[in-house]
mmCIF file with all atom_site columns, C-alpha atoms in Angstrom:
data_model
loop_
_atom_site.group_PDB
_atom_site.id
_atom_site.type_symbol
_atom_site.label_atom_id
_atom_site.label_alt_id
_atom_site.label_comp_id
_atom_site.label_asym_id
_atom_site.label_entity_id
_atom_site.label_seq_id
_atom_site.pdbx_PDB_ins_code
_atom_site.Cartn_x
_atom_site.Cartn_y
_atom_site.Cartn_z
_atom_site.occupancy
_atom_site.B_iso_or_equiv
_atom_site.pdbx_formal_charge
_atom_site.auth_seq_id
_atom_site.auth_comp_id
_atom_site.auth_asym_id
_atom_site.auth_atom_id
_atom_site.pdbx_PDB_model_num
ATOM 1   C CA . UNK V 1 1   ? 189.029 74.495 112.542 1.00 89.00 ? 1   UNK V CA 1
ATOM 2   C CA . UNK V 1 2   ? 186.978 72.869 109.805 1.00 91.00 ? 2   UNK V CA 1
ATOM 3   C CA . UNK V 1 3   ? 183.782 74.317 108.454 1.00 91.00 ? 3   UNK V CA 1
ATOM 4   C CA . UNK V 1 4   ? 181.131 72.794 106.190 1.00 91.00 ? 4   UNK V CA 1
ATOM 5   C CA . UNK V 1 5   ? 178.258 74.990 105.020 1.00 90.00 ? 5   UNK V CA 1
ATOM 6   C CA . UNK V 1 6   ? 175.090 74.023 103.143 1.00 90.00 ? 6   UNK V CA 1
ATOM 7   C CA . UNK V 1 7   ? 172.399 76.354 101.812 1.00 88.00 ? 7   UNK V CA 1
ATOM 8   C CA . UNK V 1 8   ? 168.809 75.154 101.935 1.00 84.00 ? 8   UNK V CA 1
ATOM 9   C CA . UNK V 1 9   ? 166.178 77.028 99.947  1.00 79.00 ? 9   UNK V CA 1
ATOM 10  C CA . UNK V 1 10  ? 162.763 76.868 101.565 1.00 78.00 ? 10  UNK V CA 1
ATOM 11  C CA . UNK V 1 11  ? 160.169 76.537 98.830  1.00 83.00 ? 11  UNK V CA 1
ATOM 12  C CA . UNK V 1 12  ? 157.435 79.171 98.566  1.00 87.00 ? 12  UNK V CA 1
ATOM 13  C CA . UNK V 1 13  ? 154.147 77.300 98.966  1.00 89.00 ? 13  UNK V CA 1
ATOM 14  C CA . UNK V 1 14  ? 152.089 80.256 100.184 1.00 94.00 ? 14  UNK V CA 1
ATOM 15  C CA . UNK V 1 15  ? 149.217 81.084 97.861  1.00 96.00 ? 15  UNK V CA 1
ATOM 16  C CA . UNK V 1 16  ? 148.376 84.685 96.975  1.00 97.00 ? 16  UNK V CA 1
ATOM 17  C CA . UNK V 1 17  ? 145.622 86.480 98.868  1.00 97.00 ? 17  UNK V CA 1
ATOM 18  C CA . UNK V 1 18  ? 142.583 87.292 96.698  1.00 97.00 ? 18  UNK V CA 1
ATOM 19  C CA . UNK V 1 19  ? 139.794 89.624 97.897  1.00 96.00 ? 19  UNK V CA 1
ATOM 20  C CA . UNK V 1 20  ? 136.869 90.327 95.550  1.00 96.00 ? 20  UNK V CA 1
ATOM 21  C CA . UNK V 1 21  ? 133.952 92.740 95.533  1.00 95.00 ? 21  UNK V CA 1
ATOM 22  C CA . UNK V 1 22  ? 130.993 93.765 93.347  1.00 94.00 ? 22  UNK V CA 1
ATOM 23  C CA . UNK V 1 23  ? 129.375 97.141 92.685  1.00 93.00 ? 23  UNK V CA 1
ATOM 24  C CA . UNK V 1 24  ? 125.943 95.545 93.283  1.00 87.00 ? 24  UNK V CA 1
ATOM 25  C CA . UNK V 1 25  ? 124.756 92.691 95.478  1.00 82.00 ? 25  UNK V CA 1
ATOM 26  C CA . UNK V 1 26  ? 121.358 92.084 93.830  1.00 82.00 ? 26  UNK V CA 1
ATOM 27  C CA . UNK V 1 27  ? 121.810 92.620 90.091  1.00 87.00 ? 27  UNK V CA 1
ATOM 28  C CA . UNK V 1 28  ? 118.879 92.843 87.681  1.00 84.00 ? 28  UNK V CA 1
ATOM 29  C CA . UNK V 1 29  ? 118.572 91.641 84.107  1.00 82.00 ? 29  UNK V CA 1
ATOM 30  C CA . UNK V 1 30  ? 120.225 94.159 81.734  1.00 82.00 ? 30  UNK V CA 1
ATOM 31  C CA . UNK V 1 31  ? 122.218 95.756 84.563  1.00 87.00 ? 31  UNK V CA 1
ATOM 32  C CA . UNK V 1 32  ? 126.014 96.032 84.616  1.00 91.00 ? 32  UNK V CA 1
ATOM 33  C CA . UNK V 1 33  ? 128.171 94.218 87.177  1.00 92.00 ? 33  UNK V CA 1
ATOM 34  C CA . UNK V 1 34  ? 131.696 95.372 88.025  1.00 95.00 ? 34  UNK V CA 1
ATOM 35  C CA . UNK V 1 35  ? 133.734 92.503 89.512  1.00 94.00 ? 35  UNK V CA 1
ATOM 36  C CA . UNK V 1 36  ? 136.910 93.790 91.231  1.00 96.00 ? 36  UNK V CA 1
ATOM 37  C CA . UNK V 1 37  ? 139.780 91.999 92.914  1.00 96.00 ? 37  UNK V CA 1
ATOM 38  C CA . UNK V 1 38  ? 142.715 93.029 95.103  1.00 97.00 ? 38  UNK V CA 1
ATOM 39  C CA . UNK V 1 39  ? 145.574 90.503 95.013  1.00 97.00 ? 39  UNK V CA 1
ATOM 40  C CA . UNK V 1 40  ? 148.704 90.346 97.196  1.00 97.00 ? 40  UNK V CA 1
ATOM 41  C CA . UNK V 1 41  ? 151.627 87.953 97.544  1.00 97.00 ? 41  UNK V CA 1
ATOM 42  C CA . UNK V 1 42  ? 154.740 87.923 99.724  1.00 94.00 ? 42  UNK V CA 1
ATOM 43  C CA . UNK V 1 43  ? 157.136 87.082 96.864  1.00 94.00 ? 43  UNK V CA 1
ATOM 44  C CA . UNK V 1 44  ? 155.690 88.227 93.557  1.00 96.00 ? 44  UNK V CA 1
ATOM 45  C CA . UNK V 1 45  ? 152.647 87.945 91.324  1.00 97.00 ? 45  UNK V CA 1
ATOM 46  C CA . UNK V 1 46  ? 152.620 86.485 87.817  1.00 97.00 ? 46  UNK V CA 1
ATOM 47  C CA . UNK V 1 47  ? 149.134 86.553 86.343  1.00 97.00 ? 47  UNK V CA 1
ATOM 48  C CA . UNK V 1 48  ? 145.397 86.537 87.110  1.00 97.00 ? 48  UNK V CA 1
ATOM 49  C CA . UNK V 1 49  ? 142.211 85.345 85.467  1.00 97.00 ? 49  UNK V CA 1
ATOM 50  C CA . UNK V 1 50  ? 138.514 86.171 85.787  1.00 96.00 ? 50  UNK V CA 1
ATOM 51  C CA . UNK V 1 51  ? 136.018 83.498 84.727  1.00 95.00 ? 51  UNK V CA 1
ATOM 52  C CA . UNK V 1 52  ? 132.263 83.861 84.797  1.00 92.00 ? 52  UNK V CA 1
ATOM 53  C CA . UNK V 1 53  ? 129.566 81.402 83.782  1.00 88.00 ? 53  UNK V CA 1
ATOM 54  C CA . UNK V 1 54  ? 126.336 82.997 82.543  1.00 83.00 ? 54  UNK V CA 1
ATOM 55  C CA . UNK V 1 55  ? 123.561 80.812 81.123  1.00 72.00 ? 55  UNK V CA 1
ATOM 56  C CA . UNK V 1 56  ? 126.019 78.028 80.321  1.00 77.00 ? 56  UNK V CA 1
ATOM 57  C CA . UNK V 1 57  ? 128.400 80.332 78.443  1.00 83.00 ? 57  UNK V CA 1
ATOM 58  C CA . UNK V 1 58  ? 131.825 80.666 80.071  1.00 90.00 ? 58  UNK V CA 1
ATOM 59  C CA . UNK V 1 59  ? 133.862 83.838 79.526  1.00 91.00 ? 59  UNK V CA 1
ATOM 60  C CA . UNK V 1 60  ? 137.558 84.204 80.383  1.00 94.00 ? 60  UNK V CA 1
ATOM 61  C CA . UNK V 1 61  ? 139.546 87.405 80.967  1.00 95.00 ? 61  UNK V CA 1
ATOM 62  C CA . UNK V 1 62  ? 143.320 87.059 81.443  1.00 97.00 ? 62  UNK V CA 1
ATOM 63  C CA . UNK V 1 63  ? 145.696 89.572 83.072  1.00 97.00 ? 63  UNK V CA 1
ATOM 64  C CA . UNK V 1 64  ? 149.483 89.776 83.385  1.00 97.00 ? 64  UNK V CA 1
ATOM 65  C CA . UNK V 1 65  ? 150.461 91.226 86.773  1.00 97.00 ? 65  UNK V CA 1
ATOM 66  C CA . UNK V 1 66  ? 153.723 91.829 88.682  1.00 96.00 ? 66  UNK V CA 1
ATOM 67  C CA . UNK V 1 67  ? 155.013 93.014 92.020  1.00 96.00 ? 67  UNK V CA 1
ATOM 68  C CA . UNK V 1 68  ? 153.497 91.955 95.317  1.00 97.00 ? 68  UNK V CA 1
ATOM 69  C CA . UNK V 1 69  ? 150.107 93.636 94.885  1.00 97.00 ? 69  UNK V CA 1
ATOM 70  C CA . UNK V 1 70  ? 147.705 94.202 92.005  1.00 97.00 ? 70  UNK V CA 1
ATOM 71  C CA . UNK V 1 71  ? 144.088 95.214 91.322  1.00 97.00 ? 71  UNK V CA 1
ATOM 72  C CA . UNK V 1 72  ? 142.004 93.933 88.409  1.00 96.00 ? 72  UNK V CA 1
ATOM 73  C CA . UNK V 1 73  ? 138.360 94.252 87.433  1.00 94.00 ? 73  UNK V CA 1
ATOM 74  C CA . UNK V 1 74  ? 135.853 93.157 84.820  1.00 93.00 ? 74  UNK V CA 1
ATOM 75  C CA . UNK V 1 75  ? 132.634 94.861 83.679  1.00 93.00 ? 75  UNK V CA 1
ATOM 76  C CA . UNK V 1 76  ? 129.870 92.434 82.671  1.00 90.00 ? 76  UNK V CA 1
ATOM 77  C CA . UNK V 1 77  ? 126.455 93.260 81.211  1.00 88.00 ? 77  UNK V CA 1
ATOM 78  C CA . UNK V 1 78  ? 123.745 90.887 82.475  1.00 86.00 ? 78  UNK V CA 1
ATOM 79  C CA . UNK V 1 79  ? 122.054 90.145 79.150  1.00 79.00 ? 79  UNK V CA 1
ATOM 80  C CA . UNK V 1 80  ? 121.887 86.362 78.916  1.00 71.00 ? 80  UNK V CA 1
ATOM 81  C CA . UNK V 1 81  ? 119.532 85.687 81.812  1.00 76.00 ? 81  UNK V CA 1
ATOM 82  C CA . UNK V 1 82  ? 115.902 84.694 81.424  1.00 70.00 ? 82  UNK V CA 1
ATOM 83  C CA . UNK V 1 83  ? 114.031 85.269 84.656  1.00 71.00 ? 83  UNK V CA 1
ATOM 84  C CA . UNK V 1 84  ? 116.092 84.283 87.716  1.00 76.00 ? 84  UNK V CA 1
ATOM 85  C CA . UNK V 1 85  ? 119.590 82.961 86.983  1.00 83.00 ? 85  UNK V CA 1
ATOM 86  C CA . UNK V 1 86  ? 122.798 82.358 88.933  1.00 87.00 ? 86  UNK V CA 1
ATOM 87  C CA . UNK V 1 87  ? 126.175 83.595 87.669  1.00 90.00 ? 87  UNK V CA 1
ATOM 88  C CA . UNK V 1 88  ? 129.414 82.154 89.050  1.00 92.00 ? 88  UNK V CA 1
ATOM 89  C CA . UNK V 1 89  ? 132.260 84.697 89.120  1.00 94.00 ? 89  UNK V CA 1
ATOM 90  C CA . UNK V 1 90  ? 135.713 83.247 89.878  1.00 96.00 ? 90  UNK V CA 1
ATOM 91  C CA . UNK V 1 91  ? 139.039 85.067 90.175  1.00 97.00 ? 91  UNK V CA 1
ATOM 92  C CA . UNK V 1 92  ? 142.307 83.110 89.962  1.00 97.00 ? 92  UNK V CA 1
ATOM 93  C CA . UNK V 1 93  ? 145.716 84.516 90.972  1.00 98.00 ? 93  UNK V CA 1
ATOM 94  C CA . UNK V 1 94  ? 149.111 82.870 90.346  1.00 97.00 ? 94  UNK V CA 1
ATOM 95  C CA . UNK V 1 95  ? 152.405 83.925 91.915  1.00 97.00 ? 95  UNK V CA 1
ATOM 96  C CA . UNK V 1 96  ? 155.919 83.560 90.484  1.00 96.00 ? 96  UNK V CA 1
ATOM 97  C CA . UNK V 1 97  ? 156.249 80.152 92.146  1.00 95.00 ? 97  UNK V CA 1
ATOM 98  C CA . UNK V 1 98  ? 153.036 78.941 90.480  1.00 96.00 ? 98  UNK V CA 1
ATOM 99  C CA . UNK V 1 99  ? 150.984 78.912 93.662  1.00 97.00 ? 99  UNK V CA 1
ATOM 100 C CA . UNK V 1 100 ? 147.345 79.464 92.699  1.00 97.00 ? 100 UNK V CA 1
ATOM 101 C CA . UNK V 1 101 ? 144.510 80.937 94.728  1.00 97.00 ? 101 UNK V CA 1
ATOM 102 C CA . UNK V 1 102 ? 140.881 81.226 93.603  1.00 95.00 ? 102 UNK V CA 1
ATOM 103 C CA . UNK V 1 103 ? 137.917 83.151 94.990  1.00 95.00 ? 103 UNK V CA 1
ATOM 104 C CA . UNK V 1 104 ? 134.406 82.354 93.740  1.00 94.00 ? 104 UNK V CA 1
ATOM 105 C CA . UNK V 1 105 ? 131.134 84.202 94.282  1.00 93.00 ? 105 UNK V CA 1
ATOM 106 C CA . UNK V 1 106 ? 127.633 83.311 93.114  1.00 91.00 ? 106 UNK V CA 1
ATOM 107 C CA . UNK V 1 107 ? 125.364 86.195 92.125  1.00 89.00 ? 107 UNK V CA 1
ATOM 108 C CA . UNK V 1 108 ? 121.626 85.604 91.809  1.00 88.00 ? 108 UNK V CA 1
ATOM 109 C CA . UNK V 1 109 ? 120.016 87.861 89.225  1.00 87.00 ? 109 UNK V CA 1
ATOM 110 C CA . UNK V 1 110 ? 116.622 88.954 90.512  1.00 84.00 ? 110 UNK V CA 1
ATOM 111 C CA . UNK V 1 111 ? 113.436 87.957 88.691  1.00 86.00 ? 111 UNK V CA 1
ATOM 112 C CA . UNK V 1 112 ? 111.624 91.161 87.675  1.00 86.00 ? 112 UNK V CA 1
ATOM 113 C CA . UNK V 1 113 ? 109.624 89.689 84.792  1.00 88.00 ? 113 UNK V CA 1
ATOM 114 C CA . UNK V 1 114 ? 105.869 89.752 85.266  1.00 93.00 ? 114 UNK V CA 1
ATOM 115 C CA . UNK V 1 115 ? 103.699 86.769 84.357  1.00 95.00 ? 115 UNK V CA 1
ATOM 116 C CA . UNK V 1 116 ? 101.959 86.701 80.979  1.00 96.00 ? 116 UNK V CA 1
ATOM 117 C CA . UNK V 1 117 ? 98.169  86.928 81.275  1.00 96.00 ? 117 UNK V CA 1
ATOM 118 C CA . UNK V 1 118 ? 95.845  86.254 78.323  1.00 96.00 ? 118 UNK V CA 1
ATOM 119 C CA . UNK V 1 119 ? 92.089  86.391 78.787  1.00 95.00 ? 119 UNK V CA 1
ATOM 120 C CA . UNK V 1 120 ? 89.102  85.452 76.633  1.00 94.00 ? 120 UNK V CA 1
ATOM 121 C CA . UNK V 1 121 ? 85.304  85.419 76.812  1.00 93.00 ? 121 UNK V CA 1
ATOM 122 C CA . UNK V 1 122 ? 82.744  83.069 75.322  1.00 92.00 ? 122 UNK V CA 1
ATOM 123 C CA . UNK V 1 123 ? 81.090  86.183 73.905  1.00 89.00 ? 123 UNK V CA 1
ATOM 124 C CA . UNK V 1 124 ? 82.264  89.710 73.226  1.00 85.00 ? 124 UNK V CA 1
ATOM 125 C CA . UNK V 1 125 ? 78.715  91.094 72.895  1.00 88.00 ? 125 UNK V CA 1
ATOM 126 C CA . UNK V 1 126 ? 77.057  90.040 76.138  1.00 91.00 ? 126 UNK V CA 1
ATOM 127 C CA . UNK V 1 127 ? 73.296  90.411 76.630  1.00 90.00 ? 127 UNK V CA 1
ATOM 128 C CA . UNK V 1 128 ? 71.274  90.562 79.784  1.00 88.00 ? 128 UNK V CA 1
ATOM 129 C CA . UNK V 1 129 ? 70.015  87.043 79.096  1.00 90.00 ? 129 UNK V CA 1
ATOM 130 C CA . UNK V 1 130 ? 73.494  85.489 78.945  1.00 91.00 ? 130 UNK V CA 1
ATOM 131 C CA . UNK V 1 131 ? 75.801  83.604 81.278  1.00 92.00 ? 131 UNK V CA 1
ATOM 132 C CA . UNK V 1 132 ? 79.323  84.710 80.409  1.00 92.00 ? 132 UNK V CA 1
ATOM 133 C CA . UNK V 1 133 ? 82.479  82.637 80.797  1.00 93.00 ? 133 UNK V CA 1
ATOM 134 C CA . UNK V 1 134 ? 85.753  84.478 81.427  1.00 92.00 ? 134 UNK V CA 1
ATOM 135 C CA . UNK V 1 135 ? 88.918  82.354 80.970  1.00 95.00 ? 135 UNK V CA 1
ATOM 136 C CA . UNK V 1 136 ? 92.513  83.295 81.693  1.00 95.00 ? 136 UNK V CA 1
ATOM 137 C CA . UNK V 1 137 ? 95.748  81.544 80.668  1.00 97.00 ? 137 UNK V CA 1
ATOM 138 C CA . UNK V 1 138 ? 98.743  82.506 82.815  1.00 97.00 ? 138 UNK V CA 1
ATOM 139 C CA . UNK V 1 139 ? 102.420 81.684 82.272  1.00 96.00 ? 139 UNK V CA 1
ATOM 140 C CA . UNK V 1 140 ? 105.686 82.575 84.005  1.00 94.00 ? 140 UNK V CA 1
ATOM 141 C CA . UNK V 1 141 ? 109.303 81.602 83.409  1.00 86.00 ? 141 UNK V CA 1
ATOM 142 C CA . UNK V 1 142 ? 110.009 80.753 87.060  1.00 87.00 ? 142 UNK V CA 1
ATOM 143 C CA . UNK V 1 143 ? 106.796 79.874 88.891  1.00 93.00 ? 143 UNK V CA 1
ATOM 144 C CA . UNK V 1 144 ? 103.274 81.078 89.602  1.00 96.00 ? 144 UNK V CA 1
ATOM 145 C CA . UNK V 1 145 ? 101.923 81.817 93.066  1.00 97.00 ? 145 UNK V CA 1
ATOM 146 C CA . UNK V 1 146 ? 98.348  83.096 92.870  1.00 97.00 ? 146 UNK V CA 1
ATOM 147 C CA . UNK V 1 147 ? 95.650  84.693 90.742  1.00 97.00 ? 147 UNK V CA 1
ATOM 148 C CA . UNK V 1 148 ? 92.625  86.850 91.440  1.00 95.00 ? 148 UNK V CA 1
ATOM 149 C CA . UNK V 1 149 ? 89.482  87.723 89.492  1.00 92.00 ? 149 UNK V CA 1
ATOM 150 C CA . UNK V 1 150 ? 87.851  91.070 90.157  1.00 93.00 ? 150 UNK V CA 1
ATOM 151 C CA . UNK V 1 151 ? 84.498  91.910 88.589  1.00 91.00 ? 151 UNK V CA 1
ATOM 152 C CA . UNK V 1 152 ? 83.107  95.384 89.116  1.00 85.00 ? 152 UNK V CA 1
ATOM 153 C CA . UNK V 1 153 ? 79.311  95.406 89.155  1.00 79.00 ? 153 UNK V CA 1
ATOM 154 C CA . UNK V 1 154 ? 77.171  98.452 89.738  1.00 69.00 ? 154 UNK V CA 1
ATOM 155 C CA . UNK V 1 155 ? 76.294  96.893 93.101  1.00 68.00 ? 155 UNK V CA 1
ATOM 156 C CA . UNK V 1 156 ? 79.927  96.387 94.096  1.00 78.00 ? 156 UNK V CA 1
ATOM 157 C CA . UNK V 1 157 ? 82.994  94.278 93.391  1.00 86.00 ? 157 UNK V CA 1
ATOM 158 C CA . UNK V 1 158 ? 83.219  90.505 93.379  1.00 89.00 ? 158 UNK V CA 1
ATOM 159 C CA . UNK V 1 159 ? 86.572  88.840 94.181  1.00 91.00 ? 159 UNK V CA 1
ATOM 160 C CA . UNK V 1 160 ? 87.694  85.267 93.483  1.00 92.00 ? 160 UNK V CA 1
ATOM 161 C CA . UNK V 1 161 ? 91.092  84.006 94.625  1.00 95.00 ? 161 UNK V CA 1
ATOM 162 C CA . UNK V 1 162 ? 93.104  81.084 93.248  1.00 96.00 ? 162 UNK V CA 1
ATOM 163 C CA . UNK V 1 163 ? 96.297  79.374 94.408  1.00 96.00 ? 163 UNK V CA 1
ATOM 164 C CA . UNK V 1 164 ? 98.590  78.511 91.501  1.00 96.00 ? 164 UNK V CA 1
ATOM 165 C CA . UNK V 1 165 ? 101.796 76.534 91.003  1.00 95.00 ? 165 UNK V CA 1
ATOM 166 C CA . UNK V 1 166 ? 104.114 75.566 88.187  1.00 95.00 ? 166 UNK V CA 1
ATOM 167 C CA . UNK V 1 167 ? 104.827 77.788 85.209  1.00 95.00 ? 167 UNK V CA 1
ATOM 168 C CA . UNK V 1 168 ? 101.427 77.563 83.476  1.00 97.00 ? 168 UNK V CA 1
ATOM 169 C CA . UNK V 1 169 ? 97.871  77.711 84.768  1.00 97.00 ? 169 UNK V CA 1
ATOM 170 C CA . UNK V 1 170 ? 94.330  78.314 83.608  1.00 97.00 ? 170 UNK V CA 1
ATOM 171 C CA . UNK V 1 171 ? 91.530  79.851 85.657  1.00 96.00 ? 171 UNK V CA 1
ATOM 172 C CA . UNK V 1 172 ? 87.938  80.586 84.685  1.00 93.00 ? 172 UNK V CA 1
ATOM 173 C CA . UNK V 1 173 ? 84.835  82.258 86.012  1.00 89.00 ? 173 UNK V CA 1
ATOM 174 C CA . UNK V 1 174 ? 81.155  81.996 85.079  1.00 91.00 ? 174 UNK V CA 1
ATOM 175 C CA . UNK V 1 175 ? 79.083  85.144 85.647  1.00 89.00 ? 175 UNK V CA 1
ATOM 176 C CA . UNK V 1 176 ? 75.314  85.377 85.326  1.00 89.00 ? 176 UNK V CA 1
ATOM 177 C CA . UNK V 1 177 ? 74.285  88.545 83.468  1.00 88.00 ? 177 UNK V CA 1
ATOM 178 C CA . UNK V 1 178 ? 70.587  87.781 83.448  1.00 87.00 ? 178 UNK V CA 1
ATOM 179 C CA . UNK V 1 179 ? 68.440  90.605 84.712  1.00 81.00 ? 179 UNK V CA 1
ATOM 180 C CA . UNK V 1 180 ? 71.155  93.290 84.599  1.00 84.00 ? 180 UNK V CA 1
ATOM 181 C CA . UNK V 1 181 ? 70.176  96.615 83.115  1.00 85.00 ? 181 UNK V CA 1
ATOM 182 C CA . UNK V 1 182 ? 71.030  97.291 79.512  1.00 84.00 ? 182 UNK V CA 1
ATOM 183 C CA . UNK V 1 183 ? 74.037  99.568 79.101  1.00 86.00 ? 183 UNK V CA 1
ATOM 184 C CA . UNK V 1 184 ? 75.701  98.248 82.277  1.00 87.00 ? 184 UNK V CA 1
ATOM 185 C CA . UNK V 1 185 ? 79.497  98.281 81.925  1.00 89.00 ? 185 UNK V CA 1
ATOM 186 C CA . UNK V 1 186 ? 81.379  95.468 83.649  1.00 89.00 ? 186 UNK V CA 1
ATOM 187 C CA . UNK V 1 187 ? 85.126  95.569 84.332  1.00 91.00 ? 187 UNK V CA 1
ATOM 188 C CA . UNK V 1 188 ? 86.673  92.099 84.401  1.00 92.00 ? 188 UNK V CA 1
ATOM 189 C CA . UNK V 1 189 ? 90.260  92.080 85.745  1.00 95.00 ? 189 UNK V CA 1
ATOM 190 C CA . UNK V 1 190 ? 92.569  89.130 86.215  1.00 96.00 ? 190 UNK V CA 1
ATOM 191 C CA . UNK V 1 191 ? 95.648  89.589 88.431  1.00 97.00 ? 191 UNK V CA 1
ATOM 192 C CA . UNK V 1 192 ? 98.476  87.024 88.385  1.00 97.00 ? 192 UNK V CA 1
ATOM 193 C CA . UNK V 1 193 ? 101.393 86.911 90.854  1.00 97.00 ? 193 UNK V CA 1
ATOM 194 C CA . UNK V 1 194 ? 104.579 84.853 90.468  1.00 96.00 ? 194 UNK V CA 1
ATOM 195 C CA . UNK V 1 195 ? 106.821 83.432 93.181  1.00 92.00 ? 195 UNK V CA 1
ATOM 196 C CA . UNK V 1 196 ? 108.982 86.588 93.071  1.00 90.00 ? 196 UNK V CA 1
ATOM 197 C CA . UNK V 1 197 ? 105.868 88.731 93.738  1.00 93.00 ? 197 UNK V CA 1
ATOM 198 C CA . UNK V 1 198 ? 105.807 90.232 90.250  1.00 95.00 ? 198 UNK V CA 1
ATOM 199 C CA . UNK V 1 199 ? 102.197 91.089 89.391  1.00 97.00 ? 199 UNK V CA 1
ATOM 200 C CA . UNK V 1 200 ? 100.490 91.366 86.000  1.00 97.00 ? 200 UNK V CA 1
ATOM 201 C CA . UNK V 1 201 ? 96.906  92.430 85.399  1.00 95.00 ? 201 UNK V CA 1
ATOM 202 C CA . UNK V 1 202 ? 94.661  92.171 82.366  1.00 95.00 ? 202 UNK V CA 1
ATOM 203 C CA . UNK V 1 203 ? 91.411  94.156 82.298  1.00 94.00 ? 203 UNK V CA 1
ATOM 204 C CA . UNK V 1 204 ? 88.483  94.062 79.873  1.00 92.00 ? 204 UNK V CA 1
ATOM 205 C CA . UNK V 1 205 ? 85.395  96.276 79.784  1.00 91.00 ? 205 UNK V CA 1
ATOM 206 C CA . UNK V 1 206 ? 82.153  94.760 78.492  1.00 90.00 ? 206 UNK V CA 1
ATOM 207 C CA . UNK V 1 207 ? 78.887  96.630 77.912  1.00 90.00 ? 207 UNK V CA 1
ATOM 208 C CA . UNK V 1 208 ? 75.689  94.614 78.343  1.00 90.00 ? 208 UNK V CA 1
ATOM 209 C CA . UNK V 1 209 ? 73.038  94.880 75.651  1.00 90.00 ? 209 UNK V CA 1
ATOM 210 C CA . UNK V 1 210 ? 69.402  94.933 76.759  1.00 79.00 ? 210 UNK V CA 1
ATOM 211 C CA . UNK V 1 211 ? 67.384  92.316 74.859  1.00 75.00 ? 211 UNK V CA 1
ATOM 212 C CA . UNK V 1 212 ? 64.659  91.800 77.428  1.00 67.00 ? 212 UNK V CA 1
ATOM 213 C CA . UNK V 1 213 ? 61.176  92.698 76.259  1.00 57.00 ? 213 UNK V CA 1
ATOM 214 C CA . UNK V 1 214 ? 59.229  95.143 78.420  1.00 65.00 ? 214 UNK V CA 1
ATOM 215 C CA . UNK V 1 215 ? 56.883  93.715 81.032  1.00 65.00 ? 215 UNK V CA 1
ATOM 216 C CA . UNK V 1 216 ? 53.276  94.705 80.336  1.00 66.00 ? 216 UNK V CA 1
ATOM 217 C CA . UNK V 1 217 ? 50.611  94.251 82.996  1.00 72.00 ? 217 UNK V CA 1
ATOM 218 C CA . UNK V 1 218 ? 46.995  94.704 81.939  1.00 72.00 ? 218 UNK V CA 1
ATOM 219 C CA . UNK V 1 219 ? 43.797  94.730 83.933  1.00 69.00 ? 219 UNK V CA 1
#
């Protein structure tokens, strides 16, 4: 009898398993995100890494792990976003045979910032012989959707609607004050809505001065 034996070592090419989760699914600006990962491998784990890209700034967190299972997490404050932004969270896991697995998730930080609304008048001391012009400049970091003028007269409210786009817009309204009673108080309000349905209003009260001479009928 003659025997010849040979040992063959089958290489480990199986990547680790990486499952990730977040404490929130719709984070807001200035909130805190906890990014957690559960990692397993059939042979043994070596290290892990968490990378996240926020506003062009990349942050790395490195971990040394061992055994066939491990849990890691990272707490991140959402402070670098202006309006809506997207943050890419990636977790890498490496086993003892240098097999690497990555798991990436994009989180969209919700836009909760209202538009900026600045208003002005061609006069701040309106008279009941004037035609007043009310102008509004509106800006938003993401995009504008619509605007609305509301003027509250003693006889009722007047509404004017505008469709907007882009990140800046200007709207105006001309209102005839002629013939109104002296002492009448008008409430001019401009509402602006952005594409994330954030609404900002700017209101101004104006009191009309009576400069009309009395009407005298003689016979």
